[in-house]
XYZ file of C-alpha atoms in Angstrom:
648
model
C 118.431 129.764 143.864
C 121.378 132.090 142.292
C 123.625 131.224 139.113
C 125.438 127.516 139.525
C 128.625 127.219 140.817
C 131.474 124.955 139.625
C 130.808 123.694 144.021
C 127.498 123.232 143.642
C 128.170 120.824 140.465
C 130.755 118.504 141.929
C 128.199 118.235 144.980
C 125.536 116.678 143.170
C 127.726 115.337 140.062
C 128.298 111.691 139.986
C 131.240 109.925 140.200
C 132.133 111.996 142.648
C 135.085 114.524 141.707
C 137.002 117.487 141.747
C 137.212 117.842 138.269
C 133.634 118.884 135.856
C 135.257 117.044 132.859
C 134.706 113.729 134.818
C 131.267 113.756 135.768
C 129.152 111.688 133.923
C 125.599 112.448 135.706
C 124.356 115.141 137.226
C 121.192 115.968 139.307
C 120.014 119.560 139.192
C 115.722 119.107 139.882
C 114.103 120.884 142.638
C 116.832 124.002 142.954
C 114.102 126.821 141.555
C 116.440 127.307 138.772
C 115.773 129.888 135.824
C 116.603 129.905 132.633
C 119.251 132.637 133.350
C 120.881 130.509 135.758
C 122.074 127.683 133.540
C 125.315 129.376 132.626
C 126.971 128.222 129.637
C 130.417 128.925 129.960
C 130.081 126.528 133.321
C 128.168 123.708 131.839
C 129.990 123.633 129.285
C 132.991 122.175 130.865
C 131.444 119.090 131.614
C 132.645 117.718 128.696
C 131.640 113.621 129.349
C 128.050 114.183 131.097
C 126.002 111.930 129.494
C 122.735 112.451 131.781
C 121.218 115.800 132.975
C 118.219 116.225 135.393
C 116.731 119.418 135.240
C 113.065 118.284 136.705
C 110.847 120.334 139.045
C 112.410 123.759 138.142
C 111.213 126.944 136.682
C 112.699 127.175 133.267
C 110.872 129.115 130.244
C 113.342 127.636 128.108
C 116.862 126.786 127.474
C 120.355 128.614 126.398
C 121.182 127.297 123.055
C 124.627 126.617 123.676
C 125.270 124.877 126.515
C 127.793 122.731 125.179
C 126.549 119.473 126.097
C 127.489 117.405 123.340
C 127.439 114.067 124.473
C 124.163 114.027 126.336
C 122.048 110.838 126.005
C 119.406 111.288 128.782
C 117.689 115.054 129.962
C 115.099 115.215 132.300
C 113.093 118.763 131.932
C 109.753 117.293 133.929
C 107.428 119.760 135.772
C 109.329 123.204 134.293
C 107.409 126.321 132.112
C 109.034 124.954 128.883
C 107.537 127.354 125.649
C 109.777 126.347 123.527
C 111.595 122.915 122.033
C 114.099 123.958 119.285
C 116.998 124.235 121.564
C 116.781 120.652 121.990
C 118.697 120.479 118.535
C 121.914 121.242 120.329
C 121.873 117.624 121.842
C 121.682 115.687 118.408
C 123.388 112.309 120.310
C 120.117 112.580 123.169
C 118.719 109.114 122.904
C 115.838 109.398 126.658
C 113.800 112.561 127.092
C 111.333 113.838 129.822
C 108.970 116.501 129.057
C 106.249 115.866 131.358
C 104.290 118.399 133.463
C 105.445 121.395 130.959
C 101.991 123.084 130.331
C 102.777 125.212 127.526
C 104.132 122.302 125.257
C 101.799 121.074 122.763
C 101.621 117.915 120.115
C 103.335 119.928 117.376
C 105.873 120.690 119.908
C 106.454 116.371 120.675
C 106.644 116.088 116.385
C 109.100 118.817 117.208
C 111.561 116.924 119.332
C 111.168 113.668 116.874
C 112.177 115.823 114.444
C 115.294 117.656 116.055
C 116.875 114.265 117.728
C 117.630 111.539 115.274
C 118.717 108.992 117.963
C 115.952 109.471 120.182
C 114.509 106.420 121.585
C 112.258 107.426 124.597
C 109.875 110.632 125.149
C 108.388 110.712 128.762
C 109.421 106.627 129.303
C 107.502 105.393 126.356
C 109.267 104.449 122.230
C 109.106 107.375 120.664
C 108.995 105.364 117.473
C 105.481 105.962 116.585
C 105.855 109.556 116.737
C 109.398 109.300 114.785
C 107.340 107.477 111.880
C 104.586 110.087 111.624
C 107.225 113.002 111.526
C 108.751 111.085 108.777
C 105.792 110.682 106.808
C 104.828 114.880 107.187
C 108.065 115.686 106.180
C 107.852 113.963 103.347
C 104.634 115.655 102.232
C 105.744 118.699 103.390
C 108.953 118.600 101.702
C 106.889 117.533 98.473
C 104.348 120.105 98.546
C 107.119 122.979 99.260
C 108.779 122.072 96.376
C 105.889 121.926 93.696
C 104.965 125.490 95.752
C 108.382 126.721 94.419
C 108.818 125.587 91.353
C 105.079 127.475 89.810
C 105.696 130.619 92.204
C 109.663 130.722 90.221
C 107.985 129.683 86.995
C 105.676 132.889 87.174
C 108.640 135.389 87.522
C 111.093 136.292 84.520
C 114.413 136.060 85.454
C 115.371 139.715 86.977
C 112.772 139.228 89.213
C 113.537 135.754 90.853
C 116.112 137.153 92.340
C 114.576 139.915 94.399
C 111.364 137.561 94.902
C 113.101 134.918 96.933
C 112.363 136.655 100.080
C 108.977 136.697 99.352
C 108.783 132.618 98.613
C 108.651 132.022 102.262
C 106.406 134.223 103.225
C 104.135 132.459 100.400
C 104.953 129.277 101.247
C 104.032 129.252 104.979
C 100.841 131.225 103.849
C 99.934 128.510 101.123
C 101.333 125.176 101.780
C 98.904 123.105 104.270
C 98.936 119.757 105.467
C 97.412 117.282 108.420
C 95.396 118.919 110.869
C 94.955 121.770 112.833
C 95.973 120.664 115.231
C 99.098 120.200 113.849
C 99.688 123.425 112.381
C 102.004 124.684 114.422
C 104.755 121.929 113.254
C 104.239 121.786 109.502
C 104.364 125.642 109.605
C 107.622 125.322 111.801
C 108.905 122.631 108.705
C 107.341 124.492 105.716
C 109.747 127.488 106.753
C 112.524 125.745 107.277
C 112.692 124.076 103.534
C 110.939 127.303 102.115
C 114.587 128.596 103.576
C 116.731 125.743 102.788
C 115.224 126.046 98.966
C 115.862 130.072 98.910
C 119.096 129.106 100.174
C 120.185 126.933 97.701
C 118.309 127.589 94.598
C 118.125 124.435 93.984
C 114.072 123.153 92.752
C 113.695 120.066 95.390
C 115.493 119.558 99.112
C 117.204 116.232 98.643
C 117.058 113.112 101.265
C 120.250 114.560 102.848
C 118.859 117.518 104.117
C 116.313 115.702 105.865
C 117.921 114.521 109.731
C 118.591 110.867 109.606
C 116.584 107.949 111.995
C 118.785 105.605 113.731
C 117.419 102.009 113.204
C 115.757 101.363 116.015
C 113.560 104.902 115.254
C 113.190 103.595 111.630
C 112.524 99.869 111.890
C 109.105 99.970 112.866
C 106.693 97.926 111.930
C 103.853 100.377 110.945
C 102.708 103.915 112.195
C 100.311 103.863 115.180
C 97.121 105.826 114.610
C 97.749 108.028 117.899
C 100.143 110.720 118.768
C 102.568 110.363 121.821
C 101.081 112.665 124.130
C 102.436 113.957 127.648
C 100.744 111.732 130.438
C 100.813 111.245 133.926
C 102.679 108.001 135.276
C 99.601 106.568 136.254
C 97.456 107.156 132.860
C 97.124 104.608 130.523
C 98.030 104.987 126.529
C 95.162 104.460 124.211
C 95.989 101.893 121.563
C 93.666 101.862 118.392
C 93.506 99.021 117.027
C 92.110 98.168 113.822
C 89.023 96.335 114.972
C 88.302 99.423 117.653
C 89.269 102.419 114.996
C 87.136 102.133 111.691
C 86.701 104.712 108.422
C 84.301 104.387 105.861
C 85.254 104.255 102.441
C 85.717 107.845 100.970
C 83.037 107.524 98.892
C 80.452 106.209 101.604
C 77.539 108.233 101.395
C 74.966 108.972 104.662
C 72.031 107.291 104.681
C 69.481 110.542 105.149
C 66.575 111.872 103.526
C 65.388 115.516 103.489
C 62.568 115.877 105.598
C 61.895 119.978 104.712
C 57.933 120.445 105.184
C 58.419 122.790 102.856
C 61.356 121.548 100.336
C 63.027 124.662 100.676
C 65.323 122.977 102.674
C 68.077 120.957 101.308
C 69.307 117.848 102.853
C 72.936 118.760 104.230
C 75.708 116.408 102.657
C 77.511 114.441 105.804
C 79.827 111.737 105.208
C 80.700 109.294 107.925
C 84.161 109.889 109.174
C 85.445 107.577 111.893
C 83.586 105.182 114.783
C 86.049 104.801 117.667
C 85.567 102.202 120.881
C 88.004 104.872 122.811
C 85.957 104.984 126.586
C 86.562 100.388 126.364
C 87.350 98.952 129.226
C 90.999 97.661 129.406
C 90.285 99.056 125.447
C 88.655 95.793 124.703
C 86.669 95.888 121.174
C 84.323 93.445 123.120
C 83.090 96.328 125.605
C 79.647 97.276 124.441
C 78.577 98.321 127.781
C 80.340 101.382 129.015
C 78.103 104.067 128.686
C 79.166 107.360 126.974
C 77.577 110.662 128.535
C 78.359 113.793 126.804
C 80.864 115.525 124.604
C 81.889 119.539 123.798
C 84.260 121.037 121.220
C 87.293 122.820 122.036
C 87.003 126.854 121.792
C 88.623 127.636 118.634
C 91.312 129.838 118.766
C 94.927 130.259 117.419
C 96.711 133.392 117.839
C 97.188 135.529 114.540
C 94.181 133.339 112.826
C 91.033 134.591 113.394
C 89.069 132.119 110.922
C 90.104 129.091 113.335
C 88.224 125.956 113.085
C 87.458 123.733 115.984
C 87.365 120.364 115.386
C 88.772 119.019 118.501
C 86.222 117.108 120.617
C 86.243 115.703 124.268
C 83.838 113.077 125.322
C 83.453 111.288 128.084
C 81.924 108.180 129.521
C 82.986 105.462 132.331
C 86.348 106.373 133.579
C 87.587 108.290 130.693
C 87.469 111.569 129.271
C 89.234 111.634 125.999
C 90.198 114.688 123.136
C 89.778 113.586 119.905
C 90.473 115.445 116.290
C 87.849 115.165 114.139
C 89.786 115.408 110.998
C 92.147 112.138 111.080
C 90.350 110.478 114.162
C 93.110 110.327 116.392
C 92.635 110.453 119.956
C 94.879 113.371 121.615
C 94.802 113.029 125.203
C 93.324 110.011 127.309
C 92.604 111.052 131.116
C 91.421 108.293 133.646
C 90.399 108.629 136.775
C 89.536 104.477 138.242
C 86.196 104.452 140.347
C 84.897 107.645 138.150
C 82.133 107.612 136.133
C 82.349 110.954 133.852
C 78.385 112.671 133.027
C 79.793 115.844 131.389
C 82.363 118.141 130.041
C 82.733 121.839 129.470
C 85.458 123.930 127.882
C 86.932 127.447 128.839
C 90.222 129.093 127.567
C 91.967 131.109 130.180
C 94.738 133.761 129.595
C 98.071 133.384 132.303
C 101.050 134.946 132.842
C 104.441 133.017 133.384
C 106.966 134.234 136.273
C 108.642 136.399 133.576
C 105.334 138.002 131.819
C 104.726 136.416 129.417
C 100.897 135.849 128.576
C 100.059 132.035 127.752
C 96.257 130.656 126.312
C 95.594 127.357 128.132
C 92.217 125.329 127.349
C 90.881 124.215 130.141
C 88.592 120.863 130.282
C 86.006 120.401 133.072
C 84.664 116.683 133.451
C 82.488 115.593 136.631
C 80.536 112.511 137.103
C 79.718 110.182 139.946
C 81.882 110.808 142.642
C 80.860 114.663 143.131
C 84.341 116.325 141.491
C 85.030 118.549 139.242
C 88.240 117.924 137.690
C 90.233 120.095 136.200
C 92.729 118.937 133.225
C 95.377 120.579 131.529
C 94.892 118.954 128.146
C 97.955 119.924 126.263
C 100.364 119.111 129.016
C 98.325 116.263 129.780
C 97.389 116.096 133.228
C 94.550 117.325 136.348
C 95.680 120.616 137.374
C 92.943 120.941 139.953
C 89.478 119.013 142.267
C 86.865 120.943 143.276
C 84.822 119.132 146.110
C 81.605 120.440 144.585
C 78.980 118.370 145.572
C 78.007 115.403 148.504
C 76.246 113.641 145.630
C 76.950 112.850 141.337
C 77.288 116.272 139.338
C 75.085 115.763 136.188
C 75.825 118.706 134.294
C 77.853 121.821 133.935
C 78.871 124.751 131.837
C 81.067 127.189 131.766
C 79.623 131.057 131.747
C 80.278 132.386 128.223
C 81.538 135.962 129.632
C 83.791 135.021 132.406
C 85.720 132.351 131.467
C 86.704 131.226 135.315
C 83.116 131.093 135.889
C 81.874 127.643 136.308
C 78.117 126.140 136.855
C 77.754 122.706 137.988
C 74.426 120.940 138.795
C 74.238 117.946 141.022
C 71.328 115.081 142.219
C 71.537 117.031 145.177
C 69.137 119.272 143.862
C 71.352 122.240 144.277
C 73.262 124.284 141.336
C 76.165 125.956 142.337
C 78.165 128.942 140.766
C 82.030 128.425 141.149
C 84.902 130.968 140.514
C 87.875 128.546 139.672
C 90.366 131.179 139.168
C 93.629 131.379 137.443
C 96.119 128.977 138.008
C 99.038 129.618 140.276
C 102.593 129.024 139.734
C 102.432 125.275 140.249
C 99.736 125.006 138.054
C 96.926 124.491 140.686
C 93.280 125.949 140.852
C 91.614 127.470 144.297
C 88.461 127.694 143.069
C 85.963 130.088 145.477
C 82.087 129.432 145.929
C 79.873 132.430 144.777
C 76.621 130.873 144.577
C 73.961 128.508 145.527
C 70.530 127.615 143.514
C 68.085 125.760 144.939
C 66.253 123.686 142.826
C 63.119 121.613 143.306
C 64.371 118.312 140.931
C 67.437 117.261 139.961
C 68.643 119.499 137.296
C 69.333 118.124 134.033
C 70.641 120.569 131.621
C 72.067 124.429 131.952
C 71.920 127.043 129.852
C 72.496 130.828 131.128
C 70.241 132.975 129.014
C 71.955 133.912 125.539
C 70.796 137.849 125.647
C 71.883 138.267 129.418
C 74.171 135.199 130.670
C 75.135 137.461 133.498
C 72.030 138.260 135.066
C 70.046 134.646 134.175
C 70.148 130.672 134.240
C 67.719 128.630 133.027
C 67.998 125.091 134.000
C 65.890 121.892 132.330
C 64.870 119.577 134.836
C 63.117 116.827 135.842
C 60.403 118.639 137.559
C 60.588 121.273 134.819
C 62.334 124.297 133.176
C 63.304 127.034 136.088
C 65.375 130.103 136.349
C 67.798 131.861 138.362
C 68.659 135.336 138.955
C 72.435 135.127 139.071
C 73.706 138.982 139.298
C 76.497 138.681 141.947
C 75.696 142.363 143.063
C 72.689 141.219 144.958
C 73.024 140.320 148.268
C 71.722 136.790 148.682
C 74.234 133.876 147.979
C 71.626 130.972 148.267
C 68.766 131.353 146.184
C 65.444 129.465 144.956
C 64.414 129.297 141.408
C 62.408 132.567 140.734
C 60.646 131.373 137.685
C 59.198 127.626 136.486
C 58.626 127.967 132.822
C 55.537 125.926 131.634
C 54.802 124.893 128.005
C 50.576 125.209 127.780
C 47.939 126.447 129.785
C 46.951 124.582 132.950
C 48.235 123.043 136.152
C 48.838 119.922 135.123
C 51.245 121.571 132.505
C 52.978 121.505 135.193
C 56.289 119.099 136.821
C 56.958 117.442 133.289
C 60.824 116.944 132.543
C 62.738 119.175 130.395
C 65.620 117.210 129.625
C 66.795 119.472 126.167
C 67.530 122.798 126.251
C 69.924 125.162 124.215
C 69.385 128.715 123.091
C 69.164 128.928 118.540
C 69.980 132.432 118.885
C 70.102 135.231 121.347
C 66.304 134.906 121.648
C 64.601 131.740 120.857
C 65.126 128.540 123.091
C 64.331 124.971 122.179
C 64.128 122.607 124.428
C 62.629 118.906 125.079
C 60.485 116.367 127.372
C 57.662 118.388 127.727
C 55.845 117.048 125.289
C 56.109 113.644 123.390
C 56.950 113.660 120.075
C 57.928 117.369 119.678
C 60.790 119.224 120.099
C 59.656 123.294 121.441
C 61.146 126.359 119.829
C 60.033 129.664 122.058
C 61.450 133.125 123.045
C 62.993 134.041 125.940
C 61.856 137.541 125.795
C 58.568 137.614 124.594
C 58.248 135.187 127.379
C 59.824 137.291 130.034
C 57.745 140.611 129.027
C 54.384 138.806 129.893
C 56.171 137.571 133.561
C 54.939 140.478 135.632
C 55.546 139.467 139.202
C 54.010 135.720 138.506
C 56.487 132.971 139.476
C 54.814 130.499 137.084
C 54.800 131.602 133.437
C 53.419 130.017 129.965
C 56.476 130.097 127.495
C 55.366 131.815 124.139
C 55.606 129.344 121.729
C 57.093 129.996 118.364
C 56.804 126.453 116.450
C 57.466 122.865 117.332
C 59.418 120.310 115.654
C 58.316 117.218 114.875
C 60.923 114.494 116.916
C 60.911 110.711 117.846
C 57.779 109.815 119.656
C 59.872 107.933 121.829
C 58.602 107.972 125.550
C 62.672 107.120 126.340
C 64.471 110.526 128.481
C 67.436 111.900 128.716
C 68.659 112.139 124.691
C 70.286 115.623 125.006
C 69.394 118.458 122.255
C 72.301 120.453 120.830
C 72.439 123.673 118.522
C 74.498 125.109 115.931
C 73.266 129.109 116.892
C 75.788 130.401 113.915
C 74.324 127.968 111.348
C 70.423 128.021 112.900
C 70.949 123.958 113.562
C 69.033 121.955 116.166
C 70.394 118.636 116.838
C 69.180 115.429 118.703
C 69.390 111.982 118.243
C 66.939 108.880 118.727
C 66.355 105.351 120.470
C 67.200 103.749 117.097
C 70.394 105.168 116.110
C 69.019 108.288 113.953
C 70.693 111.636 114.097
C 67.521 114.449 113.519
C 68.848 117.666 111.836
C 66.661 120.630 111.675
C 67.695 123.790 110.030
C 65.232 126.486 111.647
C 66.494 129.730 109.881
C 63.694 129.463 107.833
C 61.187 129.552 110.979
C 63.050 132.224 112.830
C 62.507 134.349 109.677
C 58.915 133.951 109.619
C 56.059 136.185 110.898
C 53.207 134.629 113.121
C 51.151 133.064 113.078
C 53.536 129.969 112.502
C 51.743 126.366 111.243
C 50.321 124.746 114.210
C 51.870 121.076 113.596
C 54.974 119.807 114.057
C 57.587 120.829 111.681
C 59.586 118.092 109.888
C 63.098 117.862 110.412
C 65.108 118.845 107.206
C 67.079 115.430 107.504
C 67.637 112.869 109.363
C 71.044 110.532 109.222
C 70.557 106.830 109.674
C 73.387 105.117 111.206
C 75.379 103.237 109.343
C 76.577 99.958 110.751
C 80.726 99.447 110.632
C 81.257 95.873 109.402
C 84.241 95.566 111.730
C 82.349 96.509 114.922
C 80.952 93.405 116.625
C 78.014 92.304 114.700
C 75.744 92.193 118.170
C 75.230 96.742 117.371
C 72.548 96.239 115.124
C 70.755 98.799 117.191
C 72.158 101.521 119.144
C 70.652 104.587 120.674
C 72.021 107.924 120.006
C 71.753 109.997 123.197
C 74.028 112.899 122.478
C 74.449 115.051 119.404
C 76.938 117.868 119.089
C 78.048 120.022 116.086
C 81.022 122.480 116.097
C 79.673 126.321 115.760
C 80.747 125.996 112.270
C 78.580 122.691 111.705
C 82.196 121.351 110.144
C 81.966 118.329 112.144
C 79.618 116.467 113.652
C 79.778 114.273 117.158
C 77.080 111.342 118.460
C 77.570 109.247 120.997
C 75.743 106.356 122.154
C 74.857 103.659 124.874
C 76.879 100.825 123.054
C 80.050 102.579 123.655
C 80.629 104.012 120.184
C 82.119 107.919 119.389
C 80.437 108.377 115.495
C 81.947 111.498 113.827
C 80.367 112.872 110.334
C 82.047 115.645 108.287
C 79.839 118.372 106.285
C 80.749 118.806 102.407
């Protein structure tokens, strides 16, 4: 598609006419248009349209003065949006559509709240929740700017106010945080803008008239929904959290722990209990105590120009849900649902694209699988599957992403086969073609992957039920279907032999610890001391380094979790306990190591939330995970309850 012609707008302008200045709709979707087309000098003389569809094109963004003044509905579905703040030049736009722009992110929906005073509608749901919460930050924001400026101009003697003012934004966009993170993005967008407004001025506050005006029905609300409006599909359903389903402790709740250091060198870590959410519910009934939560991963942390970035966004999943949560405030982000699904796991990966006109994007990339054999591949941010990979004939119980190639993709079915997928790089409509590059063969149904920290290229080791195996996975040999080529065993003996591993992460780049094969005890041993003694055997005694002492539950299937940067082992417990061992201390020893079981240095109780129905007295904790800075802390359990703990 070329530029637009005045022909071309009369055609599919409506009431039909042979004048621009009398059309009052107009339907541009599906013409490949670019940004370059949209010609303002020509759109610009339709001086009375009120509705625009610009859906199913390929704009990057949009000229900022198109004129358009009395616009009260634009459609911009399914384009390469980067970019909202153009959006300001529409200030009477009351119905907006956004969906199925993958580079558009929460801050950028707080974004559009803030730049459209009248606007009712975002995507066809009230954008009222999402006008109330940019209220409220701006408020803060504004607040915190101005206490920012009045000590950094009460520091400086008069001469040199005046040629510091330039410098005040720079300081206050540096200084002046608020919300989360995952907001960032916006409150830096609004901290500049007053930090301006205030250098501007020289005035010492930004008054209530500088702040854009709600219309009544944006204002009369009757209180702020704990959830941000997030970009859906039609067919996904929004996640309402109701009081009874959403539940924080009092601030100054403490964790019921105790140190458990053999040694008391160890001090107990200090965790407070953020939030307990009901989020996976059925029909997101309080009363579901039933559907059964699998597994959970934290996003890869990173934000371009800030290299100390902090994840604390977690997905989980369980039943027909997957859902993205922020730690910090306890909202959930992004719901996906996918009816007759049940979701086992989730793994991350951040890939690097480039848009039709260069420009390199970061998209985060969320893998869930379950039940039905798929691999699904969701867009988070834009908020909807960009991909299904047919992996498997039966349920996928596991998979990872490889930490080196970020398209590279493990997944591990009941089929008894692991398989090594390339998914690619999306193309320009956003979908994957994933390619097949390997097949394992394994004996059991494989429970948990890990590819070996040292060498992830050239190794997997898998826990499973018949035991701990590995894989070599170097894609420059010629075989594509291969059996396991060693089956770890964890003492001396045959009938060491076909006991489940169902725990297994690396601590560091060395030392493994894994779970199941032997009751009561949780296994720390290295990979390469281990490997050394192989020789050509295909069955191979793991060199122990120390155990950990652990429930002596004869329950399977609670999955172990580590913290390699911090020198954390996680797992939880049938009763509800969260066990916490910090190992640095044991990595740093010399053999030989004490022969018992070492105690964990804590262990967290779980504390029961009044408002939760009074029939979870007991609840098992089957999955622990901790982001790499052990900031946050994720359990989930089989009575349908996300817990999330904070370090201090």
């Amino acid at each position: 598609m070329g530029p637009l012609s005045a022909r071309l707008l009369m055609e599919r302008g409506r009431p039909k006419s042979d004048r621009l200045g009398r059309i009052r709709s107009l339907d541009l979707s599906g013409l490949k248009l670019l940004s370059e087309h949209l010609d303002p000098k020509l759109l610009s003389r339709l001086t009375q349209l009120q509705e625009l569809d610009l859906s199913n094109n390929q704009l990057e963004m949009l000229p900022a003065n198109l004129g358009l003044s009395h616009l009260r509905i634009l459609r911009c579905a399914n384009n390469q949006l980067g970019d909202v703040t153009a959006l300001c030049q529409f200030p009477e736009l009351e119905e907006l559509s956004l969906e199925g722009n993958p580079f558009l992110t929460v801050s950028d929906n707080l974004k559009v709240s803030f730049l459209l005073p009248k606007l009712r509608k975002v995507n066809g749901k009230d954008a009222s929740s999402t006008s109330s919460q940019v209220e409220n930050l701006n408020r803060e924001l504004t607040s915190r700017v101005t206490a920012h400026w009045e000590k950094f101009m009460a520091s400086l003697s008069p001469e040199e106010a005046e040629k510091a003012r330039a410098d005040f934004v720079t300081s206050a966009v540096r200084d002046v945080r608020y919300g989360p993170e995952s907001l960032s993005e916006f409150t830096q967008w609004r901290v500049r803008m007053i930090s301006e407004e205030l250098v501007a001025s020289g005035r010492t506050q930004v008054h209530e008239a500088d702040i854009p005006e709600k219309s009544p029905k944006a204002t009369a609300v009757q209180e702020p929904r704990a959830r941000l409006v997030a970009s859906k599909r039609p067919d996904d359903v929004p996640l309402n959290l109701s009081p009874n389903k959403r539940v924080r402790t009092s601030p100054l709740a403490q964790v019921e722990g105790h140190s458990m250091g053999c040694d008391g060198s160890q001090p107990a870590l200090k965790l407070e209990p953020l939030y307990f959410l009901q989020c996976h519910s059925k029909n997101n009934s309080p009363q579901d105590l039933k559907t059964q939560l699998w597994a959970c991963a934290f996003e890869p942390a990173w934000e371009e120009g800030h290299t100390e970035a902090t994840s604390q966004s977690v997905a989980t999943c369980g039943g027909e849900a997957v859902c993205v949560i922020d730690c910090q405030t306890g909202i959930v982000l992004h719901k996906y649902k996918a009816p007759g699904e049940e979701f086992f796991s989730v793994a991350w990966t951040a890939l690097m694209v480039v848009t039709q006109a260069g420009h390199k994007k970061r998209w985060s990339v969320l893998a869930a699988a379950g039940l039905r054999g798929q691999v699904r591949l969701l867009h988070v941010r834009a908020g909807f599957c960009c991909g299904i990979i047919r992996a498997h004939k039966k349920a996928i119980a596991t998979l990872c992403f490889s930490p080196t190639h970020e398209t590279y993709l493990f997944t591990a079915s009941y089929d008894k086969r692991i398989i090594l997928w390339d998914i690619g790089v999306p193309k320009e409509d956003y979908t994957f073609q994933a390619s097949q590059l390997l097949t394992l063969d394994t004996t059991s149904t494989p429970l948990r992957l890990s590819p070996v920290a040292s060498c992830p290229d050239a190794y997997l080791l898998a826990g499973c039920e018949g035991g701990c195996c590995c894989w070599d996975v170097r894609l420059d040999q010629p075989q594509k279907r291969r059996v396991c080529e060693v089956e770890f065993v964890f003492s001396e003996g045959s009938e060491a032999r076909g006991q489940r591993v169902d725990g297994l992460a690396f601590v560091n780049e060395d030392v493994v610890a894994s779970k199941g094969n032997d009751l009561g005890t949780i296994c720390l041993w290295s990979w390469s001391q281990t490997w050394v003694s192989r020789g050509s055997q295909s069955t191979v005694a793991v060199v122990v380094l120390a155990r950990l002492q652990w429930s002596p539950t004869e329950l399977a299937y609670f999955s172990l979790s580590t913290c390699p940067d911090e020198g954390i082992v996680l797992c939880g417990d049938e009763e509800g306990n969260v066990w916490i061992y910090d190992v640095r201390h044991i990595l740093a020893q010399q053999p030989p190591l004490p022969a018992t079981p070492q105690a964990p240095t804590q262990i967290l109780t779980w504390p029961q939330p009044r408002a939760l129905s009074q029939t979870v007295t007991k609840t098992m904790v089957n999955t622990v995970v901790a982001n790499p800075t052990f900031t946050y802390l994720t359990a989930l359990t089989d009575s349908n309850i996300v817990a999330i703990w904070k370090r201090h």
